[in-house]
Structures are given as C-alpha cells and as structure tokens.
mmCIF file with all atom_site columns, C-alpha atoms in Angstrom:
data_model
loop_
_atom_site.group_PDB
_atom_site.id
_atom_site.type_symbol
_atom_site.label_atom_id
_atom_site.label_alt_id
_atom_site.label_comp_id
_atom_site.label_asym_id
_atom_site.label_entity_id
_atom_site.label_seq_id
_atom_site.pdbx_PDB_ins_code
_atom_site.Cartn_x
_atom_site.Cartn_y
_atom_site.Cartn_z
_atom_site.occupancy
_atom_site.B_iso_or_equiv
_atom_site.pdbx_formal_charge
_atom_site.auth_seq_id
_atom_site.auth_comp_id
_atom_site.auth_asym_id
_atom_site.auth_atom_id
_atom_site.pdbx_PDB_model_num
ATOM 1   C CA . MET A 1 1   ? -96.840 -37.215 -67.504 1.00 0.00 ? 129 MET A CA 1
ATOM 2   C CA . SER A 1 2   ? -92.603 -37.097 -67.207 1.00 0.00 ? 130 SER A CA 1
ATOM 3   C CA . THR A 1 3   ? -90.981 -36.075 -70.214 1.00 0.00 ? 131 THR A CA 1
ATOM 4   C CA . PRO A 1 4   ? -87.625 -37.088 -70.245 1.00 0.00 ? 132 PRO A CA 1
ATOM 5   C CA . PHE A 1 5   ? -86.459 -33.646 -70.544 1.00 0.00 ? 133 PHE A CA 1
ATOM 6   C CA . GLY A 1 6   ? -88.127 -33.310 -67.155 1.00 0.00 ? 134 GLY A CA 1
ATOM 7   C CA . SER A 1 7   ? -86.087 -36.371 -65.755 1.00 0.00 ? 135 SER A CA 1
ATOM 8   C CA . LEU A 1 8   ? -82.779 -34.641 -67.095 1.00 0.00 ? 136 LEU A CA 1
ATOM 9   C CA . CYS A 1 9   ? -83.879 -31.290 -65.602 1.00 0.00 ? 137 CYS A CA 1
ATOM 10  C CA . ARG A 1 10  ? -84.508 -32.727 -62.271 1.00 0.00 ? 138 ARG A CA 1
ATOM 11  C CA . THR A 1 11  ? -81.408 -34.415 -62.554 1.00 0.00 ? 139 THR A CA 1
ATOM 12  C CA . ILE A 1 12  ? -79.160 -31.736 -63.326 1.00 0.00 ? 140 ILE A CA 1
ATOM 13  C CA . ALA A 1 13  ? -81.058 -29.871 -59.927 1.00 0.00 ? 141 ALA A CA 1
ATOM 14  C CA . ALA A 1 14  ? -80.455 -32.696 -57.415 1.00 0.00 ? 142 ALA A CA 1
ATOM 15  C CA . GLN A 1 15  ? -76.613 -32.495 -58.941 1.00 0.00 ? 143 GLN A CA 1
ATOM 16  C CA . SER A 1 16  ? -76.695 -28.654 -58.352 1.00 0.00 ? 144 SER A CA 1
ATOM 17  C CA . THR A 1 17  ? -77.977 -29.404 -55.187 1.00 0.00 ? 145 THR A CA 1
ATOM 18  C CA . TYR A 1 18  ? -75.569 -31.529 -53.775 1.00 0.00 ? 146 TYR A CA 1
ATOM 19  C CA . PHE A 1 19  ? -72.772 -29.840 -55.070 1.00 0.00 ? 147 PHE A CA 1
ATOM 20  C CA . THR A 1 20  ? -74.344 -26.563 -53.411 1.00 0.00 ? 148 THR A CA 1
ATOM 21  C CA . THR A 1 21  ? -75.107 -28.220 -49.827 1.00 0.00 ? 149 THR A CA 1
ATOM 22  C CA . SER A 1 22  ? -71.267 -30.320 -49.671 1.00 0.00 ? 150 SER A CA 1
ATOM 23  C CA . LEU A 1 23  ? -69.948 -26.952 -50.629 1.00 0.00 ? 151 LEU A CA 1
ATOM 24  C CA . ARG A 1 24  ? -72.086 -25.614 -47.587 1.00 0.00 ? 152 ARG A CA 1
ATOM 25  C CA . THR A 1 25  ? -71.404 -28.221 -45.471 1.00 0.00 ? 153 THR A CA 1
ATOM 26  C CA . CYS A 1 26  ? -67.866 -27.799 -46.063 1.00 0.00 ? 154 CYS A CA 1
ATOM 27  C CA . GLN A 1 27  ? -67.843 -24.619 -45.502 1.00 0.00 ? 155 GLN A CA 1
ATOM 28  C CA . PRO A 1 28  ? -67.986 -24.246 -41.214 1.00 0.00 ? 156 PRO A CA 1
ATOM 29  C CA . HIS A 1 29  ? -64.600 -26.685 -42.098 1.00 0.00 ? 157 HIS A CA 1
ATOM 30  C CA . PHE A 1 30  ? -62.702 -24.017 -44.136 1.00 0.00 ? 158 PHE A CA 1
ATOM 31  C CA . ALA A 1 31  ? -63.790 -21.468 -41.647 1.00 0.00 ? 159 ALA A CA 1
ATOM 32  C CA . THR A 1 32  ? -62.412 -23.261 -38.828 1.00 0.00 ? 160 THR A CA 1
ATOM 33  C CA . THR A 1 33  ? -58.578 -24.008 -40.392 1.00 0.00 ? 161 THR A CA 1
ATOM 34  C CA . HIS A 1 34  ? -58.915 -20.021 -41.167 1.00 0.00 ? 162 HIS A CA 1
ATOM 35  C CA . ASN A 1 35  ? -59.265 -19.265 -37.492 1.00 0.00 ? 163 ASN A CA 1
ATOM 36  C CA . PHE A 1 36  ? -56.835 -21.686 -36.653 1.00 0.00 ? 164 PHE A CA 1
ATOM 37  C CA . THR A 1 37  ? -54.411 -20.415 -38.691 1.00 0.00 ? 165 THR A CA 1
ATOM 38  C CA . ARG A 1 38  ? -54.341 -16.991 -37.932 1.00 0.00 ? 166 ARG A CA 1
ATOM 39  C CA . SER A 1 39  ? -54.509 -18.212 -33.979 1.00 0.00 ? 167 SER A CA 1
ATOM 40  C CA . PHE A 1 40  ? -51.343 -19.755 -34.753 1.00 0.00 ? 168 PHE A CA 1
ATOM 41  C CA . THR A 1 41  ? -49.526 -17.518 -36.453 1.00 0.00 ? 169 THR A CA 1
ATOM 42  C CA . THR A 1 42  ? -50.608 -14.163 -34.616 1.00 0.00 ? 170 THR A CA 1
ATOM 43  C CA . THR A 1 43  ? -49.292 -16.279 -30.761 1.00 0.00 ? 171 THR A CA 1
ATOM 44  C CA . ALA A 1 44  ? -46.313 -14.671 -29.443 1.00 0.00 ? 172 ALA A CA 1
ATOM 45  C CA . PRO A 1 45  ? -43.443 -16.360 -29.355 1.00 0.00 ? 173 PRO A CA 1
ATOM 46  C CA . ARG A 1 46  ? -42.574 -17.889 -26.047 1.00 0.00 ? 174 ARG A CA 1
ATOM 47  C CA . SER A 1 47  ? -40.117 -16.391 -23.745 1.00 0.00 ? 175 SER A CA 1
ATOM 48  C CA . PHE A 1 48  ? -38.010 -18.637 -21.153 1.00 0.00 ? 176 PHE A CA 1
ATOM 49  C CA . ALA A 1 49  ? -35.872 -17.213 -18.089 1.00 0.00 ? 177 ALA A CA 1
ATOM 50  C CA . PRO A 1 50  ? -33.084 -18.323 -17.744 1.00 0.00 ? 178 PRO A CA 1
ATOM 51  C CA . SER A 1 51  ? -32.957 -21.171 -15.238 1.00 0.00 ? 179 SER A CA 1
ATOM 52  C CA . THR A 1 52  ? -29.386 -20.363 -13.890 1.00 0.00 ? 180 THR A CA 1
ATOM 53  C CA . SER A 1 53  ? -28.532 -17.280 -12.103 1.00 0.00 ? 181 SER A CA 1
ATOM 54  C CA . TYR A 1 54  ? -25.170 -15.718 -11.445 1.00 0.00 ? 182 TYR A CA 1
ATOM 55  C CA . SER A 1 55  ? -23.653 -13.521 -8.781  1.00 0.00 ? 183 SER A CA 1
ATOM 56  C CA . VAL A 1 56  ? -20.850 -11.233 -9.538  1.00 0.00 ? 184 VAL A CA 1
ATOM 57  C CA . HIS A 1 57  ? -18.267 -10.889 -6.813  1.00 0.00 ? 185 HIS A CA 1
ATOM 58  C CA . ILE A 1 58  ? -16.024 -8.130  -6.849  1.00 0.00 ? 186 ILE A CA 1
ATOM 59  C CA . ARG A 1 59  ? -12.658 -8.034  -5.102  1.00 0.00 ? 187 ARG A CA 1
ATOM 60  C CA . ARG A 1 60  ? -12.059 -4.966  -3.329  1.00 0.00 ? 188 ARG A CA 1
ATOM 61  C CA . ALA A 1 61  ? -8.525  -4.001  -2.365  1.00 0.00 ? 189 ALA A CA 1
ATOM 62  C CA . PRO A 1 62  ? -7.637  -4.872  1.102   1.00 0.00 ? 190 PRO A CA 1
ATOM 63  C CA . ARG A 1 63  ? -7.796  -2.143  3.369   1.00 0.00 ? 191 ARG A CA 1
ATOM 64  C CA . THR A 1 64  ? -4.336  -2.468  5.115   1.00 0.00 ? 192 THR A CA 1
ATOM 65  C CA . HIS A 1 65  ? -1.346  -4.349  4.323   1.00 0.00 ? 193 HIS A CA 1
ATOM 66  C CA . ASP A 1 66  ? -0.589  -5.071  7.878   1.00 0.00 ? 194 ASP A CA 1
ATOM 67  C CA . ARG A 1 67  ? 0.193   -8.949  7.499   1.00 0.00 ? 195 ARG A CA 1
ATOM 68  C CA . GLY A 1 68  ? 0.648   -9.096  11.841  1.00 0.00 ? 196 GLY A CA 1
ATOM 69  C CA . PRO A 1 69  ? 3.360   -9.951  13.922  1.00 0.00 ? 197 PRO A CA 1
ATOM 70  C CA . ALA A 1 70  ? 6.549   -11.356 12.396  1.00 0.00 ? 198 ALA A CA 1
ATOM 71  C CA . SER A 1 71  ? 6.651   -15.142 12.748  1.00 0.00 ? 199 SER A CA 1
ATOM 72  C CA . SER A 1 72  ? 8.674   -16.751 15.261  1.00 0.00 ? 200 SER A CA 1
ATOM 73  C CA . GLU A 1 73  ? 9.002   -19.947 12.953  1.00 0.00 ? 201 GLU A CA 1
ATOM 74  C CA . ASP A 1 74  ? 12.516  -21.169 12.799  1.00 0.00 ? 202 ASP A CA 1
ATOM 75  C CA . THR A 1 75  ? 11.906  -22.220 8.912   1.00 0.00 ? 203 THR A CA 1
ATOM 76  C CA . GLN A 1 76  ? 11.139  -18.807 7.514   1.00 0.00 ? 204 GLN A CA 1
ATOM 77  C CA . THR A 1 77  ? 11.209  -17.851 3.623   1.00 0.00 ? 205 THR A CA 1
ATOM 78  C CA . ASP A 1 78  ? 13.702  -15.354 3.032   1.00 0.00 ? 206 ASP A CA 1
ATOM 79  C CA . PHE A 1 79  ? 12.836  -13.473 -0.864  1.00 0.00 ? 207 PHE A CA 1
ATOM 80  C CA . GLY A 1 80  ? 15.801  -11.600 -1.089  1.00 0.00 ? 208 GLY A CA 1
ATOM 81  C CA . LYS A 1 81  ? 17.450  -15.350 -1.905  1.00 0.00 ? 209 LYS A CA 1
ATOM 82  C CA . LEU A 1 82  ? 14.807  -15.808 -4.868  1.00 0.00 ? 210 LEU A CA 1
ATOM 83  C CA . ASN A 1 83  ? 16.540  -13.497 -6.728  1.00 0.00 ? 211 ASN A CA 1
ATOM 84  C CA . VAL A 1 84  ? 18.865  -15.447 -9.194  1.00 0.00 ? 212 VAL A CA 1
ATOM 85  C CA . LEU A 1 85  ? 20.392  -12.061 -9.706  1.00 0.00 ? 213 LEU A CA 1
ATOM 86  C CA . GLY A 1 86  ? 21.185  -10.631 -6.484  1.00 0.00 ? 214 GLY A CA 1
ATOM 87  C CA . ASP A 1 87  ? 24.600  -11.880 -6.244  1.00 0.00 ? 215 ASP A CA 1
ATOM 88  C CA . VAL A 1 88  ? 25.620  -10.659 -10.069 1.00 0.00 ? 216 VAL A CA 1
ATOM 89  C CA . PRO A 1 89  ? 27.462  -7.249  -10.114 1.00 0.00 ? 217 PRO A CA 1
ATOM 90  C CA . VAL A 1 90  ? 25.736  -5.032  -12.493 1.00 0.00 ? 218 VAL A CA 1
ATOM 91  C CA . PRO A 1 91  ? 27.611  -4.248  -15.435 1.00 0.00 ? 219 PRO A CA 1
ATOM 92  C CA . ALA A 1 92  ? 29.875  -1.077  -15.223 1.00 0.00 ? 220 ALA A CA 1
ATOM 93  C CA . THR A 1 93  ? 28.232  0.576   -18.539 1.00 0.00 ? 221 THR A CA 1
ATOM 94  C CA . SER A 1 94  ? 24.504  -0.275  -17.709 1.00 0.00 ? 222 SER A CA 1
ATOM 95  C CA . ILE A 1 95  ? 22.087  2.708   -17.927 1.00 0.00 ? 223 ILE A CA 1
ATOM 96  C CA . ASP A 1 96  ? 21.348  4.487   -15.031 1.00 0.00 ? 224 ASP A CA 1
ATOM 97  C CA . ALA A 1 97  ? 19.205  7.163   -15.859 1.00 0.00 ? 225 ALA A CA 1
ATOM 98  C CA . CYS A 1 98  ? 17.935  8.771   -19.212 1.00 0.00 ? 226 CYS A CA 1
ATOM 99  C CA . LEU A 1 99  ? 18.264  12.164  -19.874 1.00 0.00 ? 227 LEU A CA 1
ATOM 100 C CA . GLU A 1 100 ? 17.027  14.484  -22.117 1.00 0.00 ? 228 GLU A CA 1
ATOM 101 C CA . ASP A 1 101 ? 20.436  14.935  -23.933 1.00 0.00 ? 229 ASP A CA 1
ATOM 102 C CA . GLY A 1 102 ? 22.242  11.937  -22.909 1.00 0.00 ? 230 GLY A CA 1
ATOM 103 C CA . PHE A 1 103 ? 22.533  9.498   -20.238 1.00 0.00 ? 231 PHE A CA 1
ATOM 104 C CA . ASP A 1 104 ? 23.623  8.776   -16.831 1.00 0.00 ? 232 ASP A CA 1
ATOM 105 C CA . LEU A 1 105 ? 26.051  5.539   -16.113 1.00 0.00 ? 233 LEU A CA 1
ATOM 106 C CA . SER A 1 106 ? 25.956  2.984   -13.580 1.00 0.00 ? 234 SER A CA 1
ATOM 107 C CA . ASN A 1 107 ? 29.733  3.630   -13.216 1.00 0.00 ? 235 ASN A CA 1
ATOM 108 C CA . GLY A 1 108 ? 29.452  7.375   -12.520 1.00 0.00 ? 236 GLY A CA 1
ATOM 109 C CA . ALA A 1 109 ? 29.951  8.784   -16.140 1.00 0.00 ? 237 ALA A CA 1
ATOM 110 C CA . ARG A 1 110 ? 27.853  10.818  -17.602 1.00 0.00 ? 238 ARG A CA 1
ATOM 111 C CA . VAL A 1 111 ? 27.056  11.368  -21.896 1.00 0.00 ? 239 VAL A CA 1
ATOM 112 C CA . ALA A 1 112 ? 25.923  14.580  -22.640 1.00 0.00 ? 240 ALA A CA 1
ATOM 113 C CA . GLY A 1 113 ? 25.020  15.805  -25.691 1.00 0.00 ? 241 GLY A CA 1
ATOM 114 C CA . ALA A 1 114 ? 24.982  12.622  -27.877 1.00 0.00 ? 242 ALA A CA 1
ATOM 115 C CA . GLY A 1 115 ? 23.670  9.192   -28.042 1.00 0.00 ? 243 GLY A CA 1
ATOM 116 C CA . VAL A 1 116 ? 25.790  6.096   -26.500 1.00 0.00 ? 244 VAL A CA 1
ATOM 117 C CA . LEU A 1 117 ? 26.681  2.803   -27.931 1.00 0.00 ? 245 LEU A CA 1
ATOM 118 C CA . LEU A 1 118 ? 27.561  0.526   -25.479 1.00 0.00 ? 246 LEU A CA 1
ATOM 119 C CA . VAL A 1 119 ? 29.925  -2.903  -27.209 1.00 0.00 ? 247 VAL A CA 1
ATOM 120 C CA . GLY A 1 120 ? 31.772  -5.171  -25.336 1.00 0.00 ? 248 GLY A CA 1
ATOM 121 C CA . GLY A 1 121 ? 31.736  -3.502  -21.675 1.00 0.00 ? 249 GLY A CA 1
ATOM 122 C CA . GLU A 1 122 ? 32.412  -0.517  -23.548 1.00 0.00 ? 250 GLU A CA 1
ATOM 123 C CA . ALA A 1 123 ? 30.681  3.073   -23.759 1.00 0.00 ? 251 ALA A CA 1
ATOM 124 C CA . PHE A 1 124 ? 31.033  5.080   -26.625 1.00 0.00 ? 252 PHE A CA 1
ATOM 125 C CA . ARG A 1 125 ? 29.646  8.474   -27.749 1.00 0.00 ? 253 ARG A CA 1
ATOM 126 C CA . TRP A 1 126 ? 27.569  8.200   -30.531 1.00 0.00 ? 254 TRP A CA 1
ATOM 127 C CA . ARG A 1 127 ? 26.006  10.831  -33.019 1.00 0.00 ? 255 ARG A CA 1
ATOM 128 C CA . PRO A 1 128 ? 24.911  8.993   -35.887 1.00 0.00 ? 256 PRO A CA 1
ATOM 129 C CA . TRP A 1 129 ? 22.810  12.880  -36.962 1.00 0.00 ? 257 TRP A CA 1
ATOM 130 C CA . VAL A 1 130 ? 26.451  14.294  -37.467 1.00 0.00 ? 258 VAL A CA 1
ATOM 131 C CA . GLU A 1 131 ? 27.525  14.473  -41.156 1.00 0.00 ? 259 GLU A CA 1
ATOM 132 C CA . GLU A 1 132 ? 31.062  14.281  -42.384 1.00 0.00 ? 260 GLU A CA 1
ATOM 133 C CA . SER A 1 133 ? 30.676  18.054  -43.292 1.00 0.00 ? 261 SER A CA 1
ATOM 134 C CA . GLY A 1 134 ? 29.569  19.129  -39.483 1.00 0.00 ? 262 GLY A CA 1
ATOM 135 C CA . GLY A 1 135 ? 25.578  19.472  -40.837 1.00 0.00 ? 263 GLY A CA 1
ATOM 136 C CA . ARG A 1 136 ? 23.094  17.743  -38.299 1.00 0.00 ? 264 ARG A CA 1
ATOM 137 C CA . ARG A 1 137 ? 20.948  14.906  -40.923 1.00 0.00 ? 265 ARG A CA 1
ATOM 138 C CA . GLY A 1 138 ? 17.571  13.433  -39.838 1.00 0.00 ? 266 GLY A CA 1
ATOM 139 C CA . LEU A 1 139 ? 17.238  9.963   -38.613 1.00 0.00 ? 267 LEU A CA 1
ATOM 140 C CA . LEU A 1 140 ? 14.333  9.139   -40.564 1.00 0.00 ? 268 LEU A CA 1
ATOM 141 C CA . ASN A 1 141 ? 13.877  8.395   -44.829 1.00 0.00 ? 269 ASN A CA 1
ATOM 142 C CA . GLU A 1 142 ? 11.524  9.104   -46.971 1.00 0.00 ? 270 GLU A CA 1
ATOM 143 C CA . LYS A 1 143 ? 9.463   6.301   -45.621 1.00 0.00 ? 271 LYS A CA 1
ATOM 144 C CA . GLY A 1 144 ? 9.460   7.295   -42.060 1.00 0.00 ? 272 GLY A CA 1
ATOM 145 C CA . ALA A 1 145 ? 11.513  4.526   -41.109 1.00 0.00 ? 273 ALA A CA 1
ATOM 146 C CA . TRP A 1 146 ? 14.958  4.598   -38.860 1.00 0.00 ? 274 TRP A CA 1
ATOM 147 C CA . GLU A 1 147 ? 17.874  4.864   -40.863 1.00 0.00 ? 275 GLU A CA 1
ATOM 148 C CA . VAL A 1 148 ? 21.796  5.577   -39.907 1.00 0.00 ? 276 VAL A CA 1
ATOM 149 C CA . ASP A 1 149 ? 24.106  5.879   -42.223 1.00 0.00 ? 277 ASP A CA 1
ATOM 150 C CA . ARG A 1 150 ? 26.575  2.428   -42.260 1.00 0.00 ? 278 ARG A CA 1
ATOM 151 C CA . ARG A 1 151 ? 29.646  4.341   -41.254 1.00 0.00 ? 279 ARG A CA 1
ATOM 152 C CA . ALA A 1 152 ? 27.656  4.825   -37.963 1.00 0.00 ? 280 ALA A CA 1
ATOM 153 C CA . TRP A 1 153 ? 28.228  1.216   -37.511 1.00 0.00 ? 281 TRP A CA 1
ATOM 154 C CA . GLY A 1 154 ? 31.649  0.877   -37.603 1.00 0.00 ? 282 GLY A CA 1
ATOM 155 C CA . VAL A 1 155 ? 32.850  0.150   -34.132 1.00 0.00 ? 283 VAL A CA 1
ATOM 156 C CA . LEU A 1 156 ? 30.494  -2.982  -34.993 1.00 0.00 ? 284 LEU A CA 1
ATOM 157 C CA . GLY A 1 157 ? 32.539  -3.705  -38.044 1.00 0.00 ? 285 GLY A CA 1
ATOM 158 C CA . GLY A 1 158 ? 35.857  -3.847  -36.079 1.00 0.00 ? 286 GLY A CA 1
ATOM 159 C CA . LEU A 1 159 ? 34.741  -5.650  -33.199 1.00 0.00 ? 287 LEU A CA 1
ATOM 160 C CA . TRP A 1 160 ? 35.838  -9.259  -32.356 1.00 0.00 ? 288 TRP A CA 1
ATOM 161 C CA . PRO A 1 161 ? 33.711  -11.645 -31.033 1.00 0.00 ? 289 PRO A CA 1
ATOM 162 C CA . LYS A 1 162 ? 30.386  -9.464  -32.012 1.00 0.00 ? 290 LYS A CA 1
ATOM 163 C CA . PRO A 1 163 ? 27.373  -9.692  -29.991 1.00 0.00 ? 291 PRO A CA 1
ATOM 164 C CA . ASP A 1 164 ? 24.669  -11.984 -30.927 1.00 0.00 ? 292 ASP A CA 1
ATOM 165 C CA . LEU A 1 165 ? 21.938  -9.052  -30.168 1.00 0.00 ? 293 LEU A CA 1
ATOM 166 C CA . LEU A 1 166 ? 21.975  -5.496  -30.486 1.00 0.00 ? 294 LEU A CA 1
ATOM 167 C CA . ILE A 1 167 ? 19.410  -3.565  -29.004 1.00 0.00 ? 295 ILE A CA 1
ATOM 168 C CA . ILE A 1 168 ? 18.570  -0.260  -30.787 1.00 0.00 ? 296 ILE A CA 1
ATOM 169 C CA . GLY A 1 169 ? 16.999  3.026   -28.801 1.00 0.00 ? 297 GLY A CA 1
ATOM 170 C CA . THR A 1 170 ? 15.098  4.997   -31.620 1.00 0.00 ? 298 THR A CA 1
ATOM 171 C CA . GLY A 1 171 ? 14.356  7.916   -29.012 1.00 0.00 ? 299 GLY A CA 1
ATOM 172 C CA . PRO A 1 172 ? 11.130  8.882   -27.170 1.00 0.00 ? 300 PRO A CA 1
ATOM 173 C CA . THR A 1 173 ? 9.086   6.494   -29.133 1.00 0.00 ? 301 THR A CA 1
ATOM 174 C CA . ILE A 1 174 ? 9.700   3.648   -30.829 1.00 0.00 ? 302 ILE A CA 1
ATOM 175 C CA . VAL A 1 175 ? 10.531  4.026   -34.850 1.00 0.00 ? 303 VAL A CA 1
ATOM 176 C CA . PRO A 1 176 ? 10.787  0.881   -37.007 1.00 0.00 ? 304 PRO A CA 1
ATOM 177 C CA . ILE A 1 177 ? 13.829  0.412   -38.463 1.00 0.00 ? 305 ILE A CA 1
ATOM 178 C CA . SER A 1 178 ? 14.531  0.638   -42.428 1.00 0.00 ? 306 SER A CA 1
ATOM 179 C CA . PRO A 1 179 ? 15.406  -2.627  -44.200 1.00 0.00 ? 307 PRO A CA 1
ATOM 180 C CA . ALA A 1 180 ? 18.227  -1.612  -45.332 1.00 0.00 ? 308 ALA A CA 1
ATOM 181 C CA . THR A 1 181 ? 20.079  -0.654  -41.900 1.00 0.00 ? 309 THR A CA 1
ATOM 182 C CA . ARG A 1 182 ? 19.014  -3.949  -40.610 1.00 0.00 ? 310 ARG A CA 1
ATOM 183 C CA . LYS A 1 183 ? 20.137  -5.968  -43.502 1.00 0.00 ? 311 LYS A CA 1
ATOM 184 C CA . HIS A 1 184 ? 23.410  -4.087  -42.579 1.00 0.00 ? 312 HIS A CA 1
ATOM 185 C CA . ILE A 1 185 ? 23.614  -5.116  -39.029 1.00 0.00 ? 313 ILE A CA 1
ATOM 186 C CA . ASN A 1 186 ? 22.227  -8.600  -40.066 1.00 0.00 ? 314 ASN A CA 1
ATOM 187 C CA . GLY A 1 187 ? 25.033  -9.181  -42.209 1.00 0.00 ? 315 GLY A CA 1
ATOM 188 C CA . LEU A 1 188 ? 27.517  -8.620  -39.240 1.00 0.00 ? 316 LEU A CA 1
ATOM 189 C CA . GLY A 1 189 ? 25.962  -11.629 -37.817 1.00 0.00 ? 317 GLY A CA 1
ATOM 190 C CA . ILE A 1 190 ? 24.185  -9.708  -35.198 1.00 0.00 ? 318 ILE A CA 1
ATOM 191 C CA . ARG A 1 191 ? 20.666  -9.673  -34.523 1.00 0.00 ? 319 ARG A CA 1
ATOM 192 C CA . VAL A 1 192 ? 18.755  -6.663  -34.248 1.00 0.00 ? 320 VAL A CA 1
ATOM 193 C CA . GLU A 1 193 ? 15.669  -5.684  -31.254 1.00 0.00 ? 321 GLU A CA 1
ATOM 194 C CA . VAL A 1 194 ? 14.016  -2.381  -31.459 1.00 0.00 ? 322 VAL A CA 1
ATOM 195 C CA . GLN A 1 195 ? 12.348  -0.437  -28.516 1.00 0.00 ? 323 GLN A CA 1
ATOM 196 C CA . ASP A 1 196 ? 11.944  3.289   -27.608 1.00 0.00 ? 324 ASP A CA 1
ATOM 197 C CA . THR A 1 197 ? 15.226  4.227   -25.736 1.00 0.00 ? 325 THR A CA 1
ATOM 198 C CA . ARG A 1 198 ? 13.740  3.753   -22.150 1.00 0.00 ? 326 ARG A CA 1
ATOM 199 C CA . ASN A 1 199 ? 12.517  0.445   -22.615 1.00 0.00 ? 327 ASN A CA 1
ATOM 200 C CA . ALA A 1 200 ? 15.702  -0.228  -24.650 1.00 0.00 ? 328 ALA A CA 1
ATOM 201 C CA . ALA A 1 201 ? 18.024  1.058   -21.674 1.00 0.00 ? 329 ALA A CA 1
ATOM 202 C CA . SER A 1 202 ? 16.147  -1.200  -19.792 1.00 0.00 ? 330 SER A CA 1
ATOM 203 C CA . GLN A 1 203 ? 16.340  -4.314  -21.441 1.00 0.00 ? 331 GLN A CA 1
ATOM 204 C CA . PHE A 1 204 ? 19.666  -4.145  -21.942 1.00 0.00 ? 332 PHE A CA 1
ATOM 205 C CA . ASN A 1 205 ? 20.294  -3.664  -18.259 1.00 0.00 ? 333 ASN A CA 1
ATOM 206 C CA . LEU A 1 206 ? 18.996  -6.634  -17.840 1.00 0.00 ? 334 LEU A CA 1
ATOM 207 C CA . LEU A 1 207 ? 20.412  -9.076  -20.795 1.00 0.00 ? 335 LEU A CA 1
ATOM 208 C CA . ALA A 1 208 ? 23.341  -7.372  -19.956 1.00 0.00 ? 336 ALA A CA 1
ATOM 209 C CA . THR A 1 209 ? 23.535  -9.126  -16.406 1.00 0.00 ? 337 THR A CA 1
ATOM 210 C CA . GLU A 1 210 ? 22.098  -12.310 -17.612 1.00 0.00 ? 338 GLU A CA 1
ATOM 211 C CA . ARG A 1 211 ? 23.964  -13.088 -20.222 1.00 0.00 ? 339 ARG A CA 1
ATOM 212 C CA . GLY A 1 212 ? 27.338  -10.689 -20.153 1.00 0.00 ? 340 GLY A CA 1
ATOM 213 C CA . VAL A 1 213 ? 28.337  -7.540  -22.064 1.00 0.00 ? 341 VAL A CA 1
ATOM 214 C CA . GLU A 1 214 ? 29.936  -9.730  -24.727 1.00 0.00 ? 342 GLU A CA 1
ATOM 215 C CA . GLN A 1 215 ? 26.904  -10.924 -25.646 1.00 0.00 ? 343 GLN A CA 1
ATOM 216 C CA . VAL A 1 216 ? 24.521  -7.810  -25.680 1.00 0.00 ? 344 VAL A CA 1
ATOM 217 C CA . ALA A 1 217 ? 25.608  -4.334  -27.177 1.00 0.00 ? 345 ALA A CA 1
ATOM 218 C CA . ALA A 1 218 ? 22.944  -1.631  -27.481 1.00 0.00 ? 346 ALA A CA 1
ATOM 219 C CA . ALA A 1 219 ? 22.717  2.161   -29.912 1.00 0.00 ? 347 ALA A CA 1
ATOM 220 C CA . LEU A 1 220 ? 20.413  4.449   -27.878 1.00 0.00 ? 348 LEU A CA 1
ATOM 221 C CA . ILE A 1 221 ? 19.258  8.028   -28.882 1.00 0.00 ? 349 ILE A CA 1
ATOM 222 C CA . PRO A 1 222 ? 18.456  10.407  -26.365 1.00 0.00 ? 350 PRO A CA 1
ATOM 223 C CA . ILE A 1 223 ? 14.716  10.689  -25.312 1.00 0.00 ? 351 ILE A CA 1
ATOM 224 C CA . GLY A 1 224 ? 15.043  14.582  -26.026 1.00 0.00 ? 352 GLY A CA 1
ATOM 225 C CA . TRP A 1 225 ? 15.423  13.796  -29.956 1.00 0.00 ? 353 TRP A CA 1
ATOM 226 C CA . THR A 1 226 ? 13.598  15.870  -32.278 1.00 0.00 ? 354 THR A CA 1
ATOM 227 C CA . GLU A 1 227 ? 13.965  14.996  -35.976 1.00 0.00 ? 355 GLU A CA 1
ATOM 228 C CA . ALA A 1 228 ? 15.694  17.222  -38.160 1.00 0.00 ? 356 ALA A CA 1
ATOM 229 C CA . VAL A 1 229 ? 14.341  18.117  -41.264 1.00 0.00 ? 357 VAL A CA 1
ATOM 230 C CA . LYS A 1 230 ? 16.549  16.236  -43.673 1.00 0.00 ? 358 LYS A CA 1
ATOM 231 C CA . LYS A 1 231 ? 18.378  17.965  -46.736 1.00 0.00 ? 359 LYS A CA 1
#
C-alpha cells in the first residue's frame, strides 16, 4: 500500500535521479569544451614567410679610370668653363697655408709668431693673447668660451665701411665664443661665423673671392696655439 510519505520519497528519488542523470549527460559536453580550450590555447602561432624577396646590389669601384679614346666630336664640353670663379682673381690676402705659428698668404707674405686679421684687403699681425703689460693671457674664460679683450677689435671699430661678416678661426679646434665677444662684434654691425682655423681660412678664401674682401673679414689664431693658464 502506498502511503503519502512513500510517494513523496519516490518523487524525491525520481527528481534526484533526473538531476544526476542530467549532470552526467552534460559531463561529456563540458569535457569536450575543456579539451577544445586546451587545444586552442596551446596551439603555436602560425608564422608567415615574407612573400617578397629582396636582393642587395653592391656597387663596386671601377677597376680602371680609363675612359677610352678621346672623343672626336666638335661639340665637346669644356669643364674648365663651368668654374664660374675661374677668371676671378684670388685676393692677395687669401690664406695659402696654415702654419703652426703663423700663416702664408697668397701674395708671398708670411706672418710668423702671431695670428692674422684680414680686413679690407689688408693683413695685420694679430696677437690678442698679449696683455698691455707684455704678459700672456689665455683665450678661454672661466666657462671655457673663447673671449678676447675689446681692444683686440680696434681695427674693426675704426673701419668704414665695415665688413658684413667676420670669420673667426679659434685655433686647432672649434671653440664657442663668449656672449660678450659676440655681442661686441654684432654691436659693430658685423655678423660672426666661428670655425677652427683651417676651415675658417678655407671659408674666407671662398667668400672673399665670391663677395670681395670689403664684405668678408677674418680673424685667425695659429693652428699650433696652446691655451695658457689665465692669471
């Protein structure tokens, strides 16, 4: 005889069997999902080889500079005529050679034991390191900038018309000039270009030939200059 309590127990058992069966039925599904996730995360990323190949061509120097026999054409290019400054005379005060203690000028003059100040087609022996007392001072200030006394630029102050550009050669190496020196020269209406002496001499030769010695000046320290200890 079935009692209400027995029916309740069978109902609970039936429900328990359903949930258990349902969970067991779903287990393969969860296992499959887990295996799929593992397979997906552990798969090594694909690598793609470049589809375009590159070839490097190295240009080698020619084995010979022989251009073959001379051309017999009537209209040959005279490369000498392409030099627009070929017929321009070189200034007499252009620098022919930079020496350890001076300079050789293109007019045959030699400046020894001093620098040179090239202004208005004239060359002046220039020793900005000599003090009025006869002592020797350095050309670098306490901050390491190139600086000379204002009296060293006396020629520029009395010159008229003044050059548009002053090229300063600071010796064997390039050194920045001090703000005070730059300000003083700019106050005279002259622009400043700073180089080491070798490059400054080359730049002066070129610009003085192109623009004239009235427009370009130079103040050059010998390439053998060694800095003295400033007292």
